PDB file of C-alpha atoms in Angstrom:
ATOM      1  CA  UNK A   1     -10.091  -6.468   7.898  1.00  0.00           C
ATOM      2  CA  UNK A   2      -7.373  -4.079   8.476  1.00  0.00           C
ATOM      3  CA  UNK A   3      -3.805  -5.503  10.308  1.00  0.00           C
ATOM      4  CA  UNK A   4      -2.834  -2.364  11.307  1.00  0.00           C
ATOM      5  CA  UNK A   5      -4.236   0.793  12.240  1.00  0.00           C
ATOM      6  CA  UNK A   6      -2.671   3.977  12.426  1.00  0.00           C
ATOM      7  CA  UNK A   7      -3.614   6.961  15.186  1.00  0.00           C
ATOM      8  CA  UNK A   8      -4.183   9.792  15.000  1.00  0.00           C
ATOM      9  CA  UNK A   9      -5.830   9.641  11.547  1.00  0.00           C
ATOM     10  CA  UNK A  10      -4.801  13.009  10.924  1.00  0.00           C
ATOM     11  CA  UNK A  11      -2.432  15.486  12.628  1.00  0.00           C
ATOM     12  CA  UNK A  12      -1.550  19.170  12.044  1.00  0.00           C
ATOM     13  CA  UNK A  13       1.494  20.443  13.260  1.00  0.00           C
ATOM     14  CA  UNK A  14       3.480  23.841  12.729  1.00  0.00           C
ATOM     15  CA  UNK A  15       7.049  23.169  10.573  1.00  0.00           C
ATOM     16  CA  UNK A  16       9.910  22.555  13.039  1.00  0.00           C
ATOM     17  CA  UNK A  17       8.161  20.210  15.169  1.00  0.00           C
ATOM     18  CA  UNK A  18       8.126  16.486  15.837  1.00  0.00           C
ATOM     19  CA  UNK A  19       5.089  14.154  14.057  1.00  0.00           C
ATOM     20  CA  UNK A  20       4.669  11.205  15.959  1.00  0.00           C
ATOM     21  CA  UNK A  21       2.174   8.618  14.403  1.00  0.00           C
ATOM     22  CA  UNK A  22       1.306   5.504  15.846  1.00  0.00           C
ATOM     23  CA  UNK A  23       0.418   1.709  14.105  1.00  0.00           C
ATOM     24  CA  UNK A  24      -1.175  -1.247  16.065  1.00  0.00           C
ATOM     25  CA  UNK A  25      -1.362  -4.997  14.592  1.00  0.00           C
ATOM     26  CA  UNK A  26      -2.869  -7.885  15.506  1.00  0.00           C
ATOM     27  CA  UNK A  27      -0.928 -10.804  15.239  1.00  0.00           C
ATOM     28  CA  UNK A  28       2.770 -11.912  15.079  1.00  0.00           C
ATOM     29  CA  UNK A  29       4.476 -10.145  12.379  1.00  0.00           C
ATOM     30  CA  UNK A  30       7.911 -10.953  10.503  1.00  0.00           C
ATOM     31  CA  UNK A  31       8.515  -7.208   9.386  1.00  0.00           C
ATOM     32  CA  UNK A  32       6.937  -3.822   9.703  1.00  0.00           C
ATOM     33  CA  UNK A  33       7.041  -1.327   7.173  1.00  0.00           C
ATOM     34  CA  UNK A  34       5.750   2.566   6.961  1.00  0.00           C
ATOM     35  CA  UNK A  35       5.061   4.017   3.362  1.00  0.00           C
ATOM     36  CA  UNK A  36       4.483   7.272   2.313  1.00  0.00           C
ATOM     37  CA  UNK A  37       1.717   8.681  -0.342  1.00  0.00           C
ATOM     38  CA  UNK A  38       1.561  11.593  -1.559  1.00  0.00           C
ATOM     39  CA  UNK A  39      -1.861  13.474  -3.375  1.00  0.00           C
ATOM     40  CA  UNK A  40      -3.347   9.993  -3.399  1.00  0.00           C
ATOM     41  CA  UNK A  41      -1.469   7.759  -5.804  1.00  0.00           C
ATOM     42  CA  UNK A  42       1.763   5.704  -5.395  1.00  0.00           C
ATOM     43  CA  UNK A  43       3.418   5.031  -2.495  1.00  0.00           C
ATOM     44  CA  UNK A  44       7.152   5.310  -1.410  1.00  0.00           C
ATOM     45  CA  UNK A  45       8.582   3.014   1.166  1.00  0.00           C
ATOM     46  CA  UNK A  46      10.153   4.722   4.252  1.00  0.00           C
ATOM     47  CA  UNK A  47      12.006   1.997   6.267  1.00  0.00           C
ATOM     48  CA  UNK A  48      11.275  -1.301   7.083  1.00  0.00           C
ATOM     49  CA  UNK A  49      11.963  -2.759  10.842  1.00  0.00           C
ATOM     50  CA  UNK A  50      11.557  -6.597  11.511  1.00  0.00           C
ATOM     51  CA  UNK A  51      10.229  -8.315  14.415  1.00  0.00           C
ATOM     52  CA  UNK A  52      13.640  -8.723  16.062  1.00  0.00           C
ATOM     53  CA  UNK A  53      14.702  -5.322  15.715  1.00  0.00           C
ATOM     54  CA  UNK A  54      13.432  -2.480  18.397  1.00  0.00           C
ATOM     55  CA  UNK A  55      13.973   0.814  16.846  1.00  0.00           C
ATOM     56  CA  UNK A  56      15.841   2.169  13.753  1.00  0.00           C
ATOM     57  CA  UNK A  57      16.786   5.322  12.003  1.00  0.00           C
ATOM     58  CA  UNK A  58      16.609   6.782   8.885  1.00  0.00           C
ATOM     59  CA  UNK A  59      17.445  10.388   8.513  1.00  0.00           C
ATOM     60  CA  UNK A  60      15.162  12.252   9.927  1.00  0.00           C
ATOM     61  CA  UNK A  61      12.799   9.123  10.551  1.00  0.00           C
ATOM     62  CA  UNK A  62      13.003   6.842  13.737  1.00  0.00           C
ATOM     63  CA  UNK A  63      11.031   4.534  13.957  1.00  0.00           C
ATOM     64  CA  UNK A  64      10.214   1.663  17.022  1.00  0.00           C
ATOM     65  CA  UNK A  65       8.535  -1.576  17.339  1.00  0.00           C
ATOM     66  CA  UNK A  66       7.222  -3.311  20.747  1.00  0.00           C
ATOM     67  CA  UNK A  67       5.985  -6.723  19.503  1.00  0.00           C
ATOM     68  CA  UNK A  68       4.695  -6.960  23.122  1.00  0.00           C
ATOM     69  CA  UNK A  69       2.022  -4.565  22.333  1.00  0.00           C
ATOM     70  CA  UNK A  70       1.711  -5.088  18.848  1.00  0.00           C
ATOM     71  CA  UNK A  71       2.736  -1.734  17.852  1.00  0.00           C
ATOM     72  CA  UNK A  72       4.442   0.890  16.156  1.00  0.00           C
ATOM     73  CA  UNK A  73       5.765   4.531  16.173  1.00  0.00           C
ATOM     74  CA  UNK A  74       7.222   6.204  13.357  1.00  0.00           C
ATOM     75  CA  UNK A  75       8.730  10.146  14.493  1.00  0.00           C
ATOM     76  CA  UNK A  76       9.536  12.504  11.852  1.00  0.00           C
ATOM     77  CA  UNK A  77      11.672  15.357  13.420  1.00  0.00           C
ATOM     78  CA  UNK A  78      11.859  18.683  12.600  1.00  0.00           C
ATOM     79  CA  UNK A  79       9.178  18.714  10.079  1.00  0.00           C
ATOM     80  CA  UNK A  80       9.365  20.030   7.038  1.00  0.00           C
ATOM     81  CA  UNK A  81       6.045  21.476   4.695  1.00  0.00           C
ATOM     82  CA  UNK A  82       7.218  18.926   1.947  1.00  0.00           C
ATOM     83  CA  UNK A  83       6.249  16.093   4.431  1.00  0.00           C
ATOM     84  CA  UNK A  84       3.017  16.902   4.070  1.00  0.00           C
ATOM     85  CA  UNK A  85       1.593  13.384   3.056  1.00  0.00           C
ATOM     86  CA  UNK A  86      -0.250  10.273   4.173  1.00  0.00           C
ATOM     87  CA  UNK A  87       1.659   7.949   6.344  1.00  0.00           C
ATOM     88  CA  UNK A  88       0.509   4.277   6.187  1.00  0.00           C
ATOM     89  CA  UNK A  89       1.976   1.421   8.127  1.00  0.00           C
ATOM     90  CA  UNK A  90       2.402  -2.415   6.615  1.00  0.00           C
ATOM     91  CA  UNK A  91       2.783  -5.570   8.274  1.00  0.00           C
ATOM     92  CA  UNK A  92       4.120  -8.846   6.821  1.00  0.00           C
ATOM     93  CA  UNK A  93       2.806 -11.689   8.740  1.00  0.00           C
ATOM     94  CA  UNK A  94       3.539 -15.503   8.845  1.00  0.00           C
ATOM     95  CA  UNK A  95       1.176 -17.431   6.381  1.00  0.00           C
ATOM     96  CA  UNK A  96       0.166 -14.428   4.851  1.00  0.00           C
ATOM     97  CA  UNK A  97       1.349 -13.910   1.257  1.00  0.00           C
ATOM     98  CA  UNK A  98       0.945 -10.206   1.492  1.00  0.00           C
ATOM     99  CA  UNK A  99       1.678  -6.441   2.898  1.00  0.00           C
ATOM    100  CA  UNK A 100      -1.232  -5.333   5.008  1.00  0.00           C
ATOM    101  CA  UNK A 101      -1.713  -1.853   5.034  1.00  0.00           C
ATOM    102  CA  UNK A 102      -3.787   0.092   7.608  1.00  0.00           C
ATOM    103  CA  UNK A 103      -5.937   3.565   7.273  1.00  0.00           C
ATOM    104  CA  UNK A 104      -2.949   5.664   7.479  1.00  0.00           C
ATOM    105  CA  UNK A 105      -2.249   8.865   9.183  1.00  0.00           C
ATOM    106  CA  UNK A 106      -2.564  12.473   7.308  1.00  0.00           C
ATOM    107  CA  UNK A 107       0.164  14.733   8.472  1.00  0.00           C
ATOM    108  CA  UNK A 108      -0.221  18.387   7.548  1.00  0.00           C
ATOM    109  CA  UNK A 109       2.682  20.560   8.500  1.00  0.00           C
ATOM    110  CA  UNK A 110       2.219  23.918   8.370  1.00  0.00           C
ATOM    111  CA  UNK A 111       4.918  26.085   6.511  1.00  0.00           C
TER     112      UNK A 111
ATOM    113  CA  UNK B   1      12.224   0.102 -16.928  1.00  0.00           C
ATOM    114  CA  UNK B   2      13.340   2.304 -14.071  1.00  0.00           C
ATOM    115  CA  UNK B   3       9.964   1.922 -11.983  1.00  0.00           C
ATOM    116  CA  UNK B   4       6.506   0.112 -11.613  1.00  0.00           C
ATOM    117  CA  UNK B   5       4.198   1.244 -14.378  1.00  0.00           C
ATOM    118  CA  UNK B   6       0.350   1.461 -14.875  1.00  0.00           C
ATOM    119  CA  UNK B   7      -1.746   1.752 -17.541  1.00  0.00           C
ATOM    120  CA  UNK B   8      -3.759   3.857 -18.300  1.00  0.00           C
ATOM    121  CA  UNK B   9      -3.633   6.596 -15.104  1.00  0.00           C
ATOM    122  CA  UNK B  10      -7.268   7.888 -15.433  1.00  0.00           C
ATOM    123  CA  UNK B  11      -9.986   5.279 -17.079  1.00  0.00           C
ATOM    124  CA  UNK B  12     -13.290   6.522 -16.479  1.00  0.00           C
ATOM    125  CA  UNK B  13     -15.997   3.803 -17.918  1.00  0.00           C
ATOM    126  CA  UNK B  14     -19.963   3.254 -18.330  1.00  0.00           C
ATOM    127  CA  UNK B  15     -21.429   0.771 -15.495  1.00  0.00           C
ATOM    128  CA  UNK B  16     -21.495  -2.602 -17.030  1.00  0.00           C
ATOM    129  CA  UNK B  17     -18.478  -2.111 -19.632  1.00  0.00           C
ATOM    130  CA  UNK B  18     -15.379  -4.466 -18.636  1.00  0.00           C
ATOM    131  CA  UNK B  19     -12.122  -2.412 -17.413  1.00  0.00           C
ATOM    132  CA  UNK B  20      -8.321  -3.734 -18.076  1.00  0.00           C
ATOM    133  CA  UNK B  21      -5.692  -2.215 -15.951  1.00  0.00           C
ATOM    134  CA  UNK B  22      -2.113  -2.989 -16.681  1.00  0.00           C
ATOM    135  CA  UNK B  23       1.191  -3.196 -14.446  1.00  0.00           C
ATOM    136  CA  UNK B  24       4.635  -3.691 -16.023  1.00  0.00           C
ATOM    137  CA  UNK B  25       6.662  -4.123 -12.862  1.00  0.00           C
ATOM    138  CA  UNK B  26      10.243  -3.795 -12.103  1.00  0.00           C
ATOM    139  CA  UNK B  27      12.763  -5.939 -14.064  1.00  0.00           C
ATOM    140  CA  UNK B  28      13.525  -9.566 -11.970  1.00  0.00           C
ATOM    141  CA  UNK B  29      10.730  -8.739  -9.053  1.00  0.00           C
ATOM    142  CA  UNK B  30       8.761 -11.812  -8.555  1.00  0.00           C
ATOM    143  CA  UNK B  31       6.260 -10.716  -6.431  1.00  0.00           C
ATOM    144  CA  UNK B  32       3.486  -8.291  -7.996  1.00  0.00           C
ATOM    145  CA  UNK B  33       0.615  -6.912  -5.986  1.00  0.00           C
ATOM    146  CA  UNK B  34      -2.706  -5.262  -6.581  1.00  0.00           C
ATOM    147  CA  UNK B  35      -4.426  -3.076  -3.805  1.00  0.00           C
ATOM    148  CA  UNK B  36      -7.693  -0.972  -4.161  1.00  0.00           C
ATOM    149  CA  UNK B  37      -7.970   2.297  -2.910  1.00  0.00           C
ATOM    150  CA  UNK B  38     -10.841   4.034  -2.251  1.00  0.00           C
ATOM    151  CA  UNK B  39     -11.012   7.967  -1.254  1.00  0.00           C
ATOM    152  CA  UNK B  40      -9.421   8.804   1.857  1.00  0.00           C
ATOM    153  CA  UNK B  41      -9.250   4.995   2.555  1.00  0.00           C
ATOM    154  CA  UNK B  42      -6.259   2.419   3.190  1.00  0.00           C
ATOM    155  CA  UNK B  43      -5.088  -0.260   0.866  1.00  0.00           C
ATOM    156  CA  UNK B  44      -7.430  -3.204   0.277  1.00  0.00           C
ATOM    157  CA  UNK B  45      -5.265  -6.348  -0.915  1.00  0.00           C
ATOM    158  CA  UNK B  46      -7.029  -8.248  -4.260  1.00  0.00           C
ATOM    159  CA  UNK B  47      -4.418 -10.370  -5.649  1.00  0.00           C
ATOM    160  CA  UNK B  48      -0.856 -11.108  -5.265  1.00  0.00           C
ATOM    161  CA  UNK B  49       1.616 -13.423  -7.586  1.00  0.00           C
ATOM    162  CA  UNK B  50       5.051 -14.992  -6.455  1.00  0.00           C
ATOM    163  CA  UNK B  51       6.996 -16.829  -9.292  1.00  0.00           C
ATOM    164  CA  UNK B  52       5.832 -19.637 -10.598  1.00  0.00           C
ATOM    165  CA  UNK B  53       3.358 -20.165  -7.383  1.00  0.00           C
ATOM    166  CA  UNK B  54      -0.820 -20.312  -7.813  1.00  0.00           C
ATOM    167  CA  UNK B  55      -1.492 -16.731  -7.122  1.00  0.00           C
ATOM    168  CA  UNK B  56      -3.376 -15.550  -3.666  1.00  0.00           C
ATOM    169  CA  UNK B  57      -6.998 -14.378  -4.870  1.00  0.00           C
ATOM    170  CA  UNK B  58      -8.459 -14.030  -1.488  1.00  0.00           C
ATOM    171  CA  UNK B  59      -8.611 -10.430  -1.583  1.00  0.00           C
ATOM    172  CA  UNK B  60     -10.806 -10.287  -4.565  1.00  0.00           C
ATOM    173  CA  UNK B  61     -13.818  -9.000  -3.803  1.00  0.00           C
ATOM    174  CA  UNK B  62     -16.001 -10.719  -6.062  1.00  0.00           C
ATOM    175  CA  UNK B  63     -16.066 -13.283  -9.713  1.00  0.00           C
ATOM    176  CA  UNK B  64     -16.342 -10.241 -11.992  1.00  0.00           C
ATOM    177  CA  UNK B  65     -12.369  -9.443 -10.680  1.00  0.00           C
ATOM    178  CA  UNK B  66      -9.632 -11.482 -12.241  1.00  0.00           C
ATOM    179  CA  UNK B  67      -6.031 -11.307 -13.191  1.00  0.00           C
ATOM    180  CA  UNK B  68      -3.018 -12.419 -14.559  1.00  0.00           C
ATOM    181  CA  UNK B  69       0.406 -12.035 -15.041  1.00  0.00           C
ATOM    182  CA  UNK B  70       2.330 -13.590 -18.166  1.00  0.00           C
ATOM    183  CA  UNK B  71       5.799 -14.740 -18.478  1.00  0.00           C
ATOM    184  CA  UNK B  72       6.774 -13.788 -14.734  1.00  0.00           C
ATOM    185  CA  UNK B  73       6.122  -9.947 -15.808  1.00  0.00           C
ATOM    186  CA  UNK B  74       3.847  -8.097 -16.761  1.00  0.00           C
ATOM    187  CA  UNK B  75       0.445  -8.303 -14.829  1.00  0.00           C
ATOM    188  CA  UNK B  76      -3.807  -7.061 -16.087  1.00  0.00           C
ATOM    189  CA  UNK B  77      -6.450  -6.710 -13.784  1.00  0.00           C
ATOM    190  CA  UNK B  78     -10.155  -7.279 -15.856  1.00  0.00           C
ATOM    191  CA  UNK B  79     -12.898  -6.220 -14.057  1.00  0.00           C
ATOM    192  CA  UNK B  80     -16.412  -7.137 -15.956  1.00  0.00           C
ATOM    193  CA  UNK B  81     -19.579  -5.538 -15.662  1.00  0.00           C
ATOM    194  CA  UNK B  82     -17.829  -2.821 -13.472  1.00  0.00           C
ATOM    195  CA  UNK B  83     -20.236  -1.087 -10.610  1.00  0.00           C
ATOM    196  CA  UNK B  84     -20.247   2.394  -9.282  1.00  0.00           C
ATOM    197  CA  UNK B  85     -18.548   0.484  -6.213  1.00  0.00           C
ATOM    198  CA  UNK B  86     -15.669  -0.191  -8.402  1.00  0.00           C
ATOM    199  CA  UNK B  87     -14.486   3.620  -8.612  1.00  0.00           C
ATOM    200  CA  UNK B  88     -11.078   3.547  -6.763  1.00  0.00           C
ATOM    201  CA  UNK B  89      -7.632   3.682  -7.255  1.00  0.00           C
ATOM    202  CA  UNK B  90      -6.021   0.728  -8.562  1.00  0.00           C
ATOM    203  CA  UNK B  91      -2.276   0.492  -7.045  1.00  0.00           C
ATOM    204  CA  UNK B  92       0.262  -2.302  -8.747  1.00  0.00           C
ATOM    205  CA  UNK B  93       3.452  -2.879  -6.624  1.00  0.00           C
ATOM    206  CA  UNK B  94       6.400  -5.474  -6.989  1.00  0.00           C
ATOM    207  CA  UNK B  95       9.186  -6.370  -4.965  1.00  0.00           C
ATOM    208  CA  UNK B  96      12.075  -8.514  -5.464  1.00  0.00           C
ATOM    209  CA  UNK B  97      11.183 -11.285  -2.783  1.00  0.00           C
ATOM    210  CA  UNK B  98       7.857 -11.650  -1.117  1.00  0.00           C
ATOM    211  CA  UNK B  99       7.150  -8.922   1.475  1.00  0.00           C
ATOM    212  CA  UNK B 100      10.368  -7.208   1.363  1.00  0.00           C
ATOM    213  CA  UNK B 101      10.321  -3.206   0.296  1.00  0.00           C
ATOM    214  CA  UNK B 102       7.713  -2.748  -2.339  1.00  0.00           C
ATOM    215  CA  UNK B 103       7.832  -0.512  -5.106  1.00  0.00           C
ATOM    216  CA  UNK B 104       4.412   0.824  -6.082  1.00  0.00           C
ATOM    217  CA  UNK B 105       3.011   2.560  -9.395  1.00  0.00           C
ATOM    218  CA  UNK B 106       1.239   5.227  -9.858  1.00  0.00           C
ATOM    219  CA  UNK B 107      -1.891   3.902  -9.644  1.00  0.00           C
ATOM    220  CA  UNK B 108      -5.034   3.937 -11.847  1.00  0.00           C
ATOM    221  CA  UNK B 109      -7.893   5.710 -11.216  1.00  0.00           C
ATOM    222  CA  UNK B 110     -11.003   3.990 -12.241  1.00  0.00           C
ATOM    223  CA  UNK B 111     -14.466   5.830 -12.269  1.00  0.00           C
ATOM    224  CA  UNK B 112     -17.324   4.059 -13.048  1.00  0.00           C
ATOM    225  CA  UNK B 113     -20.516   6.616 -14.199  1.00  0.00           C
TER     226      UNK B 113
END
Protein backbone atom coordinates (compact mmCIF):
# COMPACT_ATOMS: atom_id res chain seq x y z
CA UNK A 1 0.00 0.00 0.00
CA UNK A 2 0.97 3.46 -0.70
CA UNK A 3 2.81 5.70 2.42
CA UNK A 4 2.05 8.72 0.97
CA UNK A 5 -0.42 10.22 -1.15
CA UNK A 6 -0.26 13.26 -2.98
CA UNK A 7 -3.49 15.80 -3.71
CA UNK A 8 -4.55 17.09 -6.07
CA UNK A 9 -3.54 14.34 -8.53
CA UNK A 10 -3.31 16.78 -11.14
CA UNK A 11 -3.33 20.60 -11.30
CA UNK A 12 -3.31 23.16 -14.15
CA UNK A 13 -2.20 26.44 -13.55
CA UNK A 14 -1.34 29.54 -15.87
CA UNK A 15 2.80 30.37 -15.79
CA UNK A 16 3.51 32.96 -13.06
CA UNK A 17 1.53 31.40 -10.45
CA UNK A 18 2.10 29.40 -7.30
CA UNK A 19 1.63 25.20 -7.47
CA UNK A 20 0.93 24.01 -4.22
CA UNK A 21 0.78 20.11 -3.92
CA UNK A 22 0.09 18.32 -0.95
CA UNK A 23 1.56 14.60 0.55
CA UNK A 24 -0.03 12.69 3.53
CA UNK A 25 1.77 9.57 5.34
CA UNK A 26 0.88 7.26 7.65
CA UNK A 27 3.26 6.56 10.15
CA UNK A 28 6.36 8.14 11.83
CA UNK A 29 8.82 9.04 9.29
CA UNK A 30 12.72 9.84 9.61
CA UNK A 31 12.85 12.00 6.31
CA UNK A 32 10.58 13.24 3.59
CA UNK A 33 11.57 13.66 0.20
CA UNK A 34 9.70 15.15 -3.14
CA UNK A 35 11.06 13.92 -6.63
CA UNK A 36 10.42 15.07 -9.84
CA UNK A 37 9.69 12.94 -13.25
CA UNK A 38 9.55 14.07 -16.20
CA UNK A 39 7.68 12.22 -19.60
CA UNK A 40 7.55 9.12 -17.43
CA UNK A 41 11.04 7.80 -16.79
CA UNK A 42 13.70 8.77 -14.18
CA UNK A 43 13.27 10.76 -11.45
CA UNK A 44 15.24 13.80 -10.01
CA UNK A 45 15.28 14.50 -6.34
CA UNK A 46 14.03 17.99 -5.27
CA UNK A 47 14.86 18.43 -1.53
CA UNK A 48 14.71 16.31 1.23
CA UNK A 49 13.24 17.61 4.82
CA UNK A 50 13.57 15.30 7.97
CA UNK A 51 11.24 14.76 10.70
CA UNK A 52 12.81 17.44 12.91
CA UNK A 53 12.88 20.05 10.46
CA UNK A 54 9.50 22.25 9.69
CA UNK A 55 9.98 23.90 6.43
CA UNK A 56 12.91 24.47 4.00
CA UNK A 57 13.85 26.19 0.82
CA UNK A 58 15.28 25.51 -2.24
CA UNK A 59 15.15 28.09 -4.92
CA UNK A 60 12.09 28.46 -6.01
CA UNK A 61 10.82 25.33 -3.92
CA UNK A 62 9.59 25.55 -0.20
CA UNK A 63 8.63 22.98 1.13
CA UNK A 64 6.89 22.13 4.94
CA UNK A 65 6.34 19.22 7.09
CA UNK A 66 3.72 18.92 10.15
CA UNK A 67 4.52 15.45 11.58
CA UNK A 68 1.37 16.18 13.67
CA UNK A 69 -0.73 15.60 10.71
CA UNK A 70 1.37 13.45 8.85
CA UNK A 71 1.83 15.70 6.02
CA UNK A 72 3.43 17.60 3.47
CA UNK A 73 3.40 20.69 1.14
CA UNK A 74 5.78 21.32 -1.47
CA UNK A 75 5.10 25.24 -3.29
CA UNK A 76 6.70 25.96 -6.46
CA UNK A 77 6.51 29.81 -7.04
CA UNK A 78 6.26 31.59 -9.96
CA UNK A 79 5.87 28.74 -12.25
CA UNK A 80 7.56 28.24 -15.06
CA UNK A 81 6.22 25.93 -18.45
CA UNK A 82 9.49 23.81 -17.97
CA UNK A 83 7.99 22.62 -14.58
CA UNK A 84 5.64 20.90 -16.24
CA UNK A 85 6.19 17.36 -14.64
CA UNK A 86 4.98 14.80 -12.13
CA UNK A 87 5.64 15.59 -8.57
CA UNK A 88 5.90 12.53 -6.25
CA UNK A 89 6.53 12.60 -2.55
CA UNK A 90 8.83 9.80 -0.55
CA UNK A 91 8.92 8.87 2.92
CA UNK A 92 11.69 7.01 4.78
CA UNK A 93 10.30 5.33 7.73
CA UNK A 94 11.80 3.49 10.81
CA UNK A 95 12.15 -0.35 10.09
CA UNK A 96 11.56 0.15 6.66
CA UNK A 97 14.53 -0.47 4.35
CA UNK A 98 13.09 1.67 1.65
CA UNK A 99 11.72 5.11 -0.07
CA UNK A 100 7.97 4.95 -0.33
CA UNK A 101 6.66 6.80 -3.01
CA UNK A 102 3.01 7.89 -3.39
CA UNK A 103 0.71 8.52 -6.72
CA UNK A 104 2.19 11.80 -7.37
CA UNK A 105 0.76 15.02 -8.50
CA UNK A 106 0.73 16.16 -12.41
CA UNK A 107 1.38 19.83 -12.65
CA UNK A 108 0.69 21.40 -16.02
CA UNK A 109 1.62 25.03 -16.28
CA UNK A 110 0.46 26.74 -18.96
CA UNK A 111 3.01 28.91 -21.02
CA UNK B 1 30.09 6.52 -14.48
CA UNK B 2 28.51 9.92 -14.04
CA UNK B 3 24.84 8.53 -13.34
CA UNK B 4 22.58 5.40 -12.67
CA UNK B 5 22.32 3.34 -15.83
CA UNK B 6 19.76 0.81 -17.30
CA UNK B 7 19.83 -1.59 -19.71
CA UNK B 8 18.27 -1.92 -22.27
CA UNK B 9 15.61 1.35 -22.27
CA UNK B 10 12.81 -0.30 -24.38
CA UNK B 11 12.57 -4.40 -24.18
CA UNK B 12 9.44 -5.44 -25.58
CA UNK B 13 9.11 -9.51 -25.17
CA UNK B 14 6.62 -12.55 -26.05
CA UNK B 15 4.44 -13.67 -22.84
CA UNK B 16 6.27 -16.52 -21.31
CA UNK B 17 9.97 -15.53 -22.51
CA UNK B 18 12.25 -14.55 -19.34
CA UNK B 19 13.30 -10.65 -19.26
CA UNK B 20 16.85 -9.38 -17.70
CA UNK B 21 17.03 -5.78 -16.82
CA UNK B 22 20.31 -4.34 -15.77
CA UNK B 23 21.37 -1.33 -13.37
CA UNK B 24 25.01 -0.20 -13.09
CA UNK B 25 24.62 2.30 -10.28
CA UNK B 26 26.67 5.12 -9.12
CA UNK B 27 30.32 4.47 -8.10
CA UNK B 28 30.55 3.70 -3.92
CA UNK B 29 26.45 3.81 -3.44
CA UNK B 30 25.53 0.91 -1.37
CA UNK B 31 22.08 1.00 -1.51
CA UNK B 32 20.38 0.00 -5.00
CA UNK B 33 16.65 -0.02 -5.52
CA UNK B 34 14.15 -1.38 -7.97
CA UNK B 35 10.56 0.19 -8.31
CA UNK B 36 7.83 -0.75 -10.93
CA UNK B 37 5.96 1.68 -12.64
CA UNK B 38 2.98 1.24 -14.26
CA UNK B 39 1.16 4.03 -16.60
CA UNK B 40 0.14 7.01 -14.87
CA UNK B 41 0.86 5.10 -11.57
CA UNK B 42 3.34 5.70 -8.50
CA UNK B 43 6.38 3.69 -7.66
CA UNK B 44 5.84 0.12 -6.46
CA UNK B 45 9.02 -1.01 -4.31
CA UNK B 46 10.35 -4.86 -5.44
CA UNK B 47 13.70 -5.17 -4.06
CA UNK B 48 16.26 -3.20 -2.35
CA UNK B 49 20.15 -4.15 -1.44
CA UNK B 50 22.37 -2.42 1.32
CA UNK B 51 26.07 -3.65 1.42
CA UNK B 52 26.80 -6.73 2.38
CA UNK B 53 23.12 -7.11 4.12
CA UNK B 54 20.38 -10.05 2.88
CA UNK B 55 18.48 -7.94 0.49
CA UNK B 56 14.62 -6.78 1.27
CA UNK B 57 12.41 -8.91 -1.28
CA UNK B 58 9.13 -8.03 0.18
CA UNK B 59 8.10 -5.95 -2.58
CA UNK B 60 8.33 -8.65 -5.11
CA UNK B 61 5.31 -9.41 -6.37
CA UNK B 62 5.60 -12.91 -7.07
CA UNK B 63 8.54 -16.24 -7.46
CA UNK B 64 8.94 -15.61 -11.20
CA UNK B 65 10.80 -11.99 -9.94
CA UNK B 66 14.33 -12.25 -8.69
CA UNK B 67 17.51 -10.31 -8.47
CA UNK B 68 20.87 -9.73 -7.72
CA UNK B 69 23.57 -7.56 -7.41
CA UNK B 70 27.35 -8.76 -7.71
CA UNK B 71 30.39 -7.43 -6.15
CA UNK B 72 28.50 -4.47 -4.27
CA UNK B 73 27.65 -3.01 -7.95
CA UNK B 74 26.09 -3.76 -10.50
CA UNK B 75 22.45 -5.13 -10.03
CA UNK B 76 19.80 -7.64 -12.83
CA UNK B 77 16.33 -8.02 -12.35
CA UNK B 78 15.08 -11.68 -14.18
CA UNK B 79 11.66 -11.92 -14.56
CA UNK B 80 10.54 -15.60 -15.97
CA UNK B 81 7.61 -16.47 -17.80
CA UNK B 82 6.78 -12.67 -17.99
CA UNK B 83 2.75 -11.77 -18.12
CA UNK B 84 0.97 -9.01 -19.87
CA UNK B 85 0.80 -7.68 -16.11
CA UNK B 86 4.46 -7.30 -16.22
CA UNK B 87 4.42 -4.30 -18.86
CA UNK B 88 5.77 -1.32 -16.77
CA UNK B 89 8.55 0.71 -16.28
CA UNK B 90 11.35 -0.71 -14.49
CA UNK B 91 13.20 2.22 -12.40
CA UNK B 92 16.87 1.31 -10.73
CA UNK B 93 18.03 3.96 -8.16
CA UNK B 94 21.11 4.06 -5.70
CA UNK B 95 22.12 6.21 -3.05
CA UNK B 96 25.12 6.49 -1.03
CA UNK B 97 23.54 5.47 2.45
CA UNK B 98 20.16 3.92 2.89
CA UNK B 99 17.28 6.37 2.30
CA UNK B 100 19.24 9.41 1.80
CA UNK B 101 18.79 11.35 -1.83
CA UNK B 102 18.41 8.75 -4.48
CA UNK B 103 19.63 8.90 -7.82
CA UNK B 104 17.38 7.11 -10.31
CA UNK B 105 17.97 5.74 -14.01
CA UNK B 106 16.24 6.05 -16.73
CA UNK B 107 14.18 3.35 -16.43
CA UNK B 108 13.26 0.35 -18.65
CA UNK B 109 10.30 -0.06 -20.31
CA UNK B 110 9.14 -3.57 -20.48
CA UNK B 111 6.13 -4.64 -22.76
CA UNK B 112 5.01 -7.90 -22.68
CA UNK B 113 2.71 -8.88 -26.11
Amino acid sequence: SQQGEEDPQALSIQEGENATMNCSYKTSINNLQWYRQNSGRGLVHLILIRSNEREKHSGRLRVTLDTSKKSSSLLITASRAADTASYFCATDAPGRRALTFGSGTRLQVQP
Amino acid sequence: GAGVSQSPSNKVTEKGKDVELRCDPISGHTALYWYRQSLGQGLEFLIYFQGNSAPDKSGLPSDRFSAERTGGSVSTLTIQRTQQEDSAVYLCASSSTVNTEAFFGQGTRLTVV
